[in-house]
XYZ file of C-alpha atoms in Angstrom:
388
model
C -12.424 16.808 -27.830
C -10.817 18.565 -30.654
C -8.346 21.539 -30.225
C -10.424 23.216 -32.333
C -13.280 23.595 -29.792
C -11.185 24.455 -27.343
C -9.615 27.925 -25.863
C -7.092 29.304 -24.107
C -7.445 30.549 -20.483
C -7.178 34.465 -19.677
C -3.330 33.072 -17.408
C -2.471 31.329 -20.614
C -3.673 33.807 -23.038
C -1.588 36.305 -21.038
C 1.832 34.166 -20.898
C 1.847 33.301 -24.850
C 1.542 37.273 -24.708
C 4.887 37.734 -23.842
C 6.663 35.166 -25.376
C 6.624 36.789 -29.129
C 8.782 39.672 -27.405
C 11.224 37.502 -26.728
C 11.925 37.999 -23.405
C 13.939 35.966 -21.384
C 12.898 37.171 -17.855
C 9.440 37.249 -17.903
C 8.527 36.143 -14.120
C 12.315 35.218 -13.541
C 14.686 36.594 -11.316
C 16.878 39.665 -10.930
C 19.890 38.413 -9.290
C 22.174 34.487 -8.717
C 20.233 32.531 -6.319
C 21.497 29.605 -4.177
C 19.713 26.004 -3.111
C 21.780 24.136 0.079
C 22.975 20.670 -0.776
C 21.684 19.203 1.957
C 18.120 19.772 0.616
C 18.910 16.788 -1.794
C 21.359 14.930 0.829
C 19.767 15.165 4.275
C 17.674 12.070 5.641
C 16.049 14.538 8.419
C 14.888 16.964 5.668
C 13.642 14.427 3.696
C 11.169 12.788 6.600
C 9.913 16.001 7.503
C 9.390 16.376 3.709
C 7.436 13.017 3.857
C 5.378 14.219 7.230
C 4.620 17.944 5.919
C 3.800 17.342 2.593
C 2.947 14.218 1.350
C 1.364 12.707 4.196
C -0.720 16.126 4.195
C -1.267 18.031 1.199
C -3.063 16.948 -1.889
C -1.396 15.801 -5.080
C -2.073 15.215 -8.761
C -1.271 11.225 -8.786
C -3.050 9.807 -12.017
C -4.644 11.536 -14.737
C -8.700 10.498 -15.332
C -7.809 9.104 -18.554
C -6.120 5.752 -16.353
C -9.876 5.086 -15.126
C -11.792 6.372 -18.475
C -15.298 4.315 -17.806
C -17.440 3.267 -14.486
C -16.796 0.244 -12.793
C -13.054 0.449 -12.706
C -10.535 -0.197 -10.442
C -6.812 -0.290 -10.038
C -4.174 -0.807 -7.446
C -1.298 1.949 -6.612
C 1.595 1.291 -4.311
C 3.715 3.921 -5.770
C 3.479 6.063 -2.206
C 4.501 3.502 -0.055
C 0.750 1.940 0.634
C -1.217 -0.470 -1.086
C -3.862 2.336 -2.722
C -6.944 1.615 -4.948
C -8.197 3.760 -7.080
C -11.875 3.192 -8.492
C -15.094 4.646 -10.418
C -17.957 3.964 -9.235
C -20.870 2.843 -11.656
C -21.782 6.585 -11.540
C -18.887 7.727 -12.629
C -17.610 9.115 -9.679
C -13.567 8.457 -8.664
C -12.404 7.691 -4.798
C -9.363 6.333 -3.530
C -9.345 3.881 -0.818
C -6.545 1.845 1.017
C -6.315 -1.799 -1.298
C -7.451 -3.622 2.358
C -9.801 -6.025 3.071
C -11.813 -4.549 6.015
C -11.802 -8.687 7.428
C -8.139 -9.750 7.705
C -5.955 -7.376 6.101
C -5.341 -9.075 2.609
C -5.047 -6.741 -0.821
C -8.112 -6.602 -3.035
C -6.201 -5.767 -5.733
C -2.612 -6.968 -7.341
C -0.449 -5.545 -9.925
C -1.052 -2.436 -12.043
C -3.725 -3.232 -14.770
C -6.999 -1.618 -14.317
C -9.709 -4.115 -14.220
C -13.348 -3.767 -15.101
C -16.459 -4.687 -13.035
C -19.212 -3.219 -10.442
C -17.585 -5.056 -7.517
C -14.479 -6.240 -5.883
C -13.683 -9.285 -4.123
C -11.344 -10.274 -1.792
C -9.152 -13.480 -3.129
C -9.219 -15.255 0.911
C -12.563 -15.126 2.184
C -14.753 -13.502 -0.361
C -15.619 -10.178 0.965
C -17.231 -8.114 -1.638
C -17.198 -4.278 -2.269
C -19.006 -2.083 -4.095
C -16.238 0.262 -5.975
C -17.678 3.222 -3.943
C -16.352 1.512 -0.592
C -19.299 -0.531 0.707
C -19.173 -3.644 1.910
C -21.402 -5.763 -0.104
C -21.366 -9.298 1.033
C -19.347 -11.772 2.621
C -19.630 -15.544 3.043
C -21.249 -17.363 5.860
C -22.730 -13.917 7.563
C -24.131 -16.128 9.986
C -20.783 -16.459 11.544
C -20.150 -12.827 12.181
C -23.280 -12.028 14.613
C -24.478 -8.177 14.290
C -21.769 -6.981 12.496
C -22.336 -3.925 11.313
C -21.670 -3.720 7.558
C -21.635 0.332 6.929
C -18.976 0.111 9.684
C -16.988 -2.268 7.643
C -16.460 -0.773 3.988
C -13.202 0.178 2.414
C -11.276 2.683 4.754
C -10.646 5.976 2.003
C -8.169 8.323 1.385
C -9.054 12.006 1.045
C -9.633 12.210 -2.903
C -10.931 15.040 -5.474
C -11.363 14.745 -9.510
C -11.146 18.474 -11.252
C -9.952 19.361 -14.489
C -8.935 15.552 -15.629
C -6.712 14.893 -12.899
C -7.446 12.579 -9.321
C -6.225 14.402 -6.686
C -5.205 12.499 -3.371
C -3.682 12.573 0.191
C -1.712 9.502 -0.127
C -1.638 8.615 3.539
C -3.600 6.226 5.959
C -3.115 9.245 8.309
C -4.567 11.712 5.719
C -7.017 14.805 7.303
C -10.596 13.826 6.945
C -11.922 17.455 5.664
C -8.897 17.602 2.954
C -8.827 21.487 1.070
C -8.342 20.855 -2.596
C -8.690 24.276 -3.457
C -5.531 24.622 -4.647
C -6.605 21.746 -7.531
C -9.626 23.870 -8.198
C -7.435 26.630 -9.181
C -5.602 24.834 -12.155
C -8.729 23.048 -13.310
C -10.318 25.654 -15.832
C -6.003 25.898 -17.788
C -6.453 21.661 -17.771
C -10.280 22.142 -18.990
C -8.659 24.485 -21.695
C -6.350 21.619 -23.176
C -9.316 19.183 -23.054
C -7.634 17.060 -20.805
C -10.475 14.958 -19.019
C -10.831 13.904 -22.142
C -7.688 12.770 -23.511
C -7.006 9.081 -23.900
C -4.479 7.704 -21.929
C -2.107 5.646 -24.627
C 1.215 4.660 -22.780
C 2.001 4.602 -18.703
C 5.261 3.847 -17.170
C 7.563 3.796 -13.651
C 10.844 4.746 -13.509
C 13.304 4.281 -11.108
C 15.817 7.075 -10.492
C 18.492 7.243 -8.515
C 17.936 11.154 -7.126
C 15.925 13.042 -4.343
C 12.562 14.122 -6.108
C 13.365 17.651 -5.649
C 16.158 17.395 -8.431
C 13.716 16.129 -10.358
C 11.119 18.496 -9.964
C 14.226 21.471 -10.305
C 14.437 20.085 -13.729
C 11.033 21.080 -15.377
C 11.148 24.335 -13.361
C 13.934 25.974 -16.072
C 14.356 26.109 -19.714
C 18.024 26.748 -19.290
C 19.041 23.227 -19.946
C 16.758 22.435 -22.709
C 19.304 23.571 -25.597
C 22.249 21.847 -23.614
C 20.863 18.510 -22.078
C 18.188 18.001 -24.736
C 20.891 19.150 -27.638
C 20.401 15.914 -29.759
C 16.593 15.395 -29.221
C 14.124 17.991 -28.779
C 16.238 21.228 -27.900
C 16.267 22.495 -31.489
C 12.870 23.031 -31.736
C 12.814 25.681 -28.940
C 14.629 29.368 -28.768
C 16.631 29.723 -26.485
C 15.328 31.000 -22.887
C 12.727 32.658 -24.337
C 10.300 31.665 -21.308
C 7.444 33.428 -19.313
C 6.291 32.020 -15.851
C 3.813 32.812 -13.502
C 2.550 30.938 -10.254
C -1.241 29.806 -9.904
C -1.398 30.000 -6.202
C 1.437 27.344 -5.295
C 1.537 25.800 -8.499
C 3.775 27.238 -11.526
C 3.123 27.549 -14.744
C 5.325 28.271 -17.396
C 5.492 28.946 -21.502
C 8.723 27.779 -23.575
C 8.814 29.327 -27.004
C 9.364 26.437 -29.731
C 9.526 29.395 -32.153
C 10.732 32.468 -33.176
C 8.100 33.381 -35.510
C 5.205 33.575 -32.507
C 4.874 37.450 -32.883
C 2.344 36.066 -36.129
C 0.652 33.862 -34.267
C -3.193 34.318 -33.369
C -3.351 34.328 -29.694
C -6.972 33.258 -30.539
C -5.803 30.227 -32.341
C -5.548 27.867 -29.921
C -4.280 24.934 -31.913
C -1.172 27.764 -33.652
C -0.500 29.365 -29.971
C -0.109 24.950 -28.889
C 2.220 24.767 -31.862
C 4.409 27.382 -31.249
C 4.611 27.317 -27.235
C 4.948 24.704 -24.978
C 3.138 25.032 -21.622
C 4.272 23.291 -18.175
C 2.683 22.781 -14.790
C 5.136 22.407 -12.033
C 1.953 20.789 -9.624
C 2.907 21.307 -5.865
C 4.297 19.836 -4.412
C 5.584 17.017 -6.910
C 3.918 16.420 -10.420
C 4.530 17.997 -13.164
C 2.623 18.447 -17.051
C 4.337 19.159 -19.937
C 2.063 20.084 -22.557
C 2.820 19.470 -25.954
C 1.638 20.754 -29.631
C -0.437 17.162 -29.956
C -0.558 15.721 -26.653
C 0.311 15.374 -22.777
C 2.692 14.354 -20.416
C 2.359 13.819 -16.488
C 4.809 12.926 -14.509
C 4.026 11.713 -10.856
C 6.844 11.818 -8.525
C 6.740 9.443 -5.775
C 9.767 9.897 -3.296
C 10.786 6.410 -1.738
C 14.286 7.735 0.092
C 16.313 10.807 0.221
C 18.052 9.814 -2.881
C 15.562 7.425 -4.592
C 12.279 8.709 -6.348
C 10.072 6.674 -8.471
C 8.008 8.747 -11.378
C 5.328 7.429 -13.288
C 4.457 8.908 -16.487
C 0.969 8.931 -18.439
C 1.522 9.887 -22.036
C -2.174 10.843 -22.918
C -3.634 11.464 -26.855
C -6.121 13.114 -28.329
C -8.203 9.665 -29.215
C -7.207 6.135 -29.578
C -5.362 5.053 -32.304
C -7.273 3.489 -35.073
C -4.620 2.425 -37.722
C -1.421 1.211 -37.490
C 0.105 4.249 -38.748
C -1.476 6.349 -36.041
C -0.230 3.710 -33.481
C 3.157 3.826 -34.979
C 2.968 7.869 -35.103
C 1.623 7.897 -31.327
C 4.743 5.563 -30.449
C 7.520 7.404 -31.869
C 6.602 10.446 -29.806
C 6.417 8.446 -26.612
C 9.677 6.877 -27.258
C 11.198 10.427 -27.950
C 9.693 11.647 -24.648
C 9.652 8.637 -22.342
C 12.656 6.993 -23.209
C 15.291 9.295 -24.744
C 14.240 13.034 -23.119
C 12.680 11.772 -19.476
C 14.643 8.663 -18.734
C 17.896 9.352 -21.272
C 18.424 13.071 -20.332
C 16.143 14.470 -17.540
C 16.270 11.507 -15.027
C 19.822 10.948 -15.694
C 21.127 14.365 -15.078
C 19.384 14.352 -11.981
C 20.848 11.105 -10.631
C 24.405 12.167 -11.663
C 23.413 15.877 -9.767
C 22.322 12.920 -6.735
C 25.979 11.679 -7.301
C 27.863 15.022 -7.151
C 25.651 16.512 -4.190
C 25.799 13.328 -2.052
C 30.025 13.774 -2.208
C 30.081 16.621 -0.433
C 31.572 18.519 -2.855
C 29.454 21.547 -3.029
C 27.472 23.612 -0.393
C 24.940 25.058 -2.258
C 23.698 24.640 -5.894
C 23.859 27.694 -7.984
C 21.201 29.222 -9.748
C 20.943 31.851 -12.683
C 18.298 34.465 -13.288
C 16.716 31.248 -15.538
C 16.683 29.054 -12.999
C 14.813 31.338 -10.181
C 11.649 29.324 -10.263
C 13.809 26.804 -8.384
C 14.367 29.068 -6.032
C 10.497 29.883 -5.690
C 9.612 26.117 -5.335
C 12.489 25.403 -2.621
C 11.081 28.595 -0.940
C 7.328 26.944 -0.929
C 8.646 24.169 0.532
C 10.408 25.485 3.139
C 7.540 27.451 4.054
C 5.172 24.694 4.116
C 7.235 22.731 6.572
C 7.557 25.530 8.914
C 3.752 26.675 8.569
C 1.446 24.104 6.801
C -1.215 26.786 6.331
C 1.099 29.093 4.696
């Protein structure tokens, strides 16, 4: 879908608003806040971490672009469990656990997305239906009045909105999940066409760092001139940010220039240009939009101080030359490999380093840095009351 088509949401419409003034405090903090080490260094925080919220809240794990037509499937182990995530010959996306309802052996191996209106297991040749059923299976004369609607693919509490599958990643998961919270970011991700997108580049990384320091990282522009110095810091002002908070999510404008007083707020594809906008997804994925395409991160915490994060790099269409494949490349090795893995992810494992020493009590925080603050609030308020 072309930018052109497309507008911006009143909560976007009203951040890009204030970045022209130039303000640097726009939904930030008044005063020096303070984060506990032992949020990114204590085992017992993490497992109730693990229990409270990702064993029982939904998250953006995979954007719709990594299962683009019907009759798809693909395996995700990424959480800990053998996951599969499928759409159905009507289109419509579920999540199961990747186990044979017979003996317990994976449908599914590795992390290619295969094609096809069925799936079937490589021992005893079970066959599903890519909405869960149980289809067939050899010699049925041998299991006597076994029920076969009893014996489909056990899911996982799933929800597609706004061109991101949103999941419960847990065996254990409630049955009557509440993705409202999804709902609510839907119509800004509807806005940037994203159920649309194409998804050109996917990757895992392995980083040495509780996922909270990672998710600290795209919740303040304060480093971007500093860290990102040599690779895309120049093209933004400094600190001139606005954020606001779409029920527990946050979202958040970075001016990438000073002329955006000009701009027409109208104009979607000049306000894109000129302002980058962010998702901090609760409680651990994050969307960096950019002037031309998208970025999602999925973090996936394996240990207090080890987080794997997979990130989609999505485009506008596929690329039909080999200069648009060698355009669409550069900017994923800019992003992916030199800002994300060379600068974001390393800072965070070197902040791992420093924290897990004992050297500090508490992290310090700046009135740029508050949203921090906000998220490790959310968090500790979730664990103590999971309605809250």
């Amino acid at each position: 879908m072309a930018v052109a088509s497309l507008s911006p949401t009143p909560g976007q419409r009203a951040l890009a608003e204030v970045i022209p003034a130039g303000r640097t405090d726009a939904g930030m903090g008044e005063a020096i806040a303070t984060v506990a080490a032992t949020a990114y260094t204590d085992p017992a925080i993490f497992e109730r971490e693990q229990a409270g919220l990702f064993r029982t809240l939904p998250q953006a794990i995979a954007p719709s672009a990594l299962l683009p037509e019907r009759s798809m499937a693909v395996a995700h182990d990424g959480f800990g469990i053998p996951l599969l995530l499928t759409r159905d010959g009507e289109g419509a996306a579920h999540i199961f656990l990747n186990v044979c309802q017979h003996r317990g052996t994976r449908l599914l191996e590795g992390c290619a997305t295969v094609h096809g209106p069925r799936l079937v297991c490589p021992y005893h040749a079970w066959t599903y239906a890519l909405d869960g059923r149980l289809l067939a299976l050899p010699r049925a004369d041998t299991f006597p009045r076994l029920a076969r609607g009893e014996h489909g693919l056990l899911p996982v509490p799933a929800h597609e909105a706004g061109g991101l599958i949103w999941a419960i990643p847990s065996p254990h998961a409630p049955s009557l999940a509440d993705f409202s919270d999804a709902a609510l970011v839907a119509r800004d991700f509807e806005a940037f066409g994203l159920a649309g997108l194409h998804l050109f580049r996917r990757a895992t990384h392995a980083v040495a760092a509780n996922w909270k320091l990672l998710m600290d990282a795209f919740l303040e522009s304060y480093h971007v001139r500093r860290l990102h110095s040599g690779t895309i810091g120049p093209f933004f002002a400094d600190g001139i940010t606005a954020v606001d908070w779409v029920g527990p999510h946050q979202r958040s404008a970075v001016g990438r220039a000073e002329t955006l007083a000009a701009v027409d707020k109208g104009d979607w594809a000049a306000l894109r240009a000129g302002i980058t906008f962010a998702y901090q997804l609760f409680p651990a994925t994050v969307m960096v939009v950019s002037p031309d395409y998208v970025n999602l991160l999925v973090l996936m915490p394996q240990a207090v101080g080890s987080t794997l994060v997979e990130d989609f790099m999505l485009i506008p269409e596929p690329p039909e030359t080999p200069e648009a494949e060698a355009h669409w490349q550069r900017s994923w090795d800019l992003l992916d490999g030199q800002v994300f893995a060379g600068e974001d992810f390393r800072a965070a494992a070197l902040g791992q380093q420093g924290l897990a020493s004992g050297a500090l009590d508490h992290v310090t925080l700046g009135t740029l840095e508050s949203g921090i603050r906000h998220f490790h609030d959310l968090v500790e308020a979730r664990l103590q009351d999971p309605a809250s």
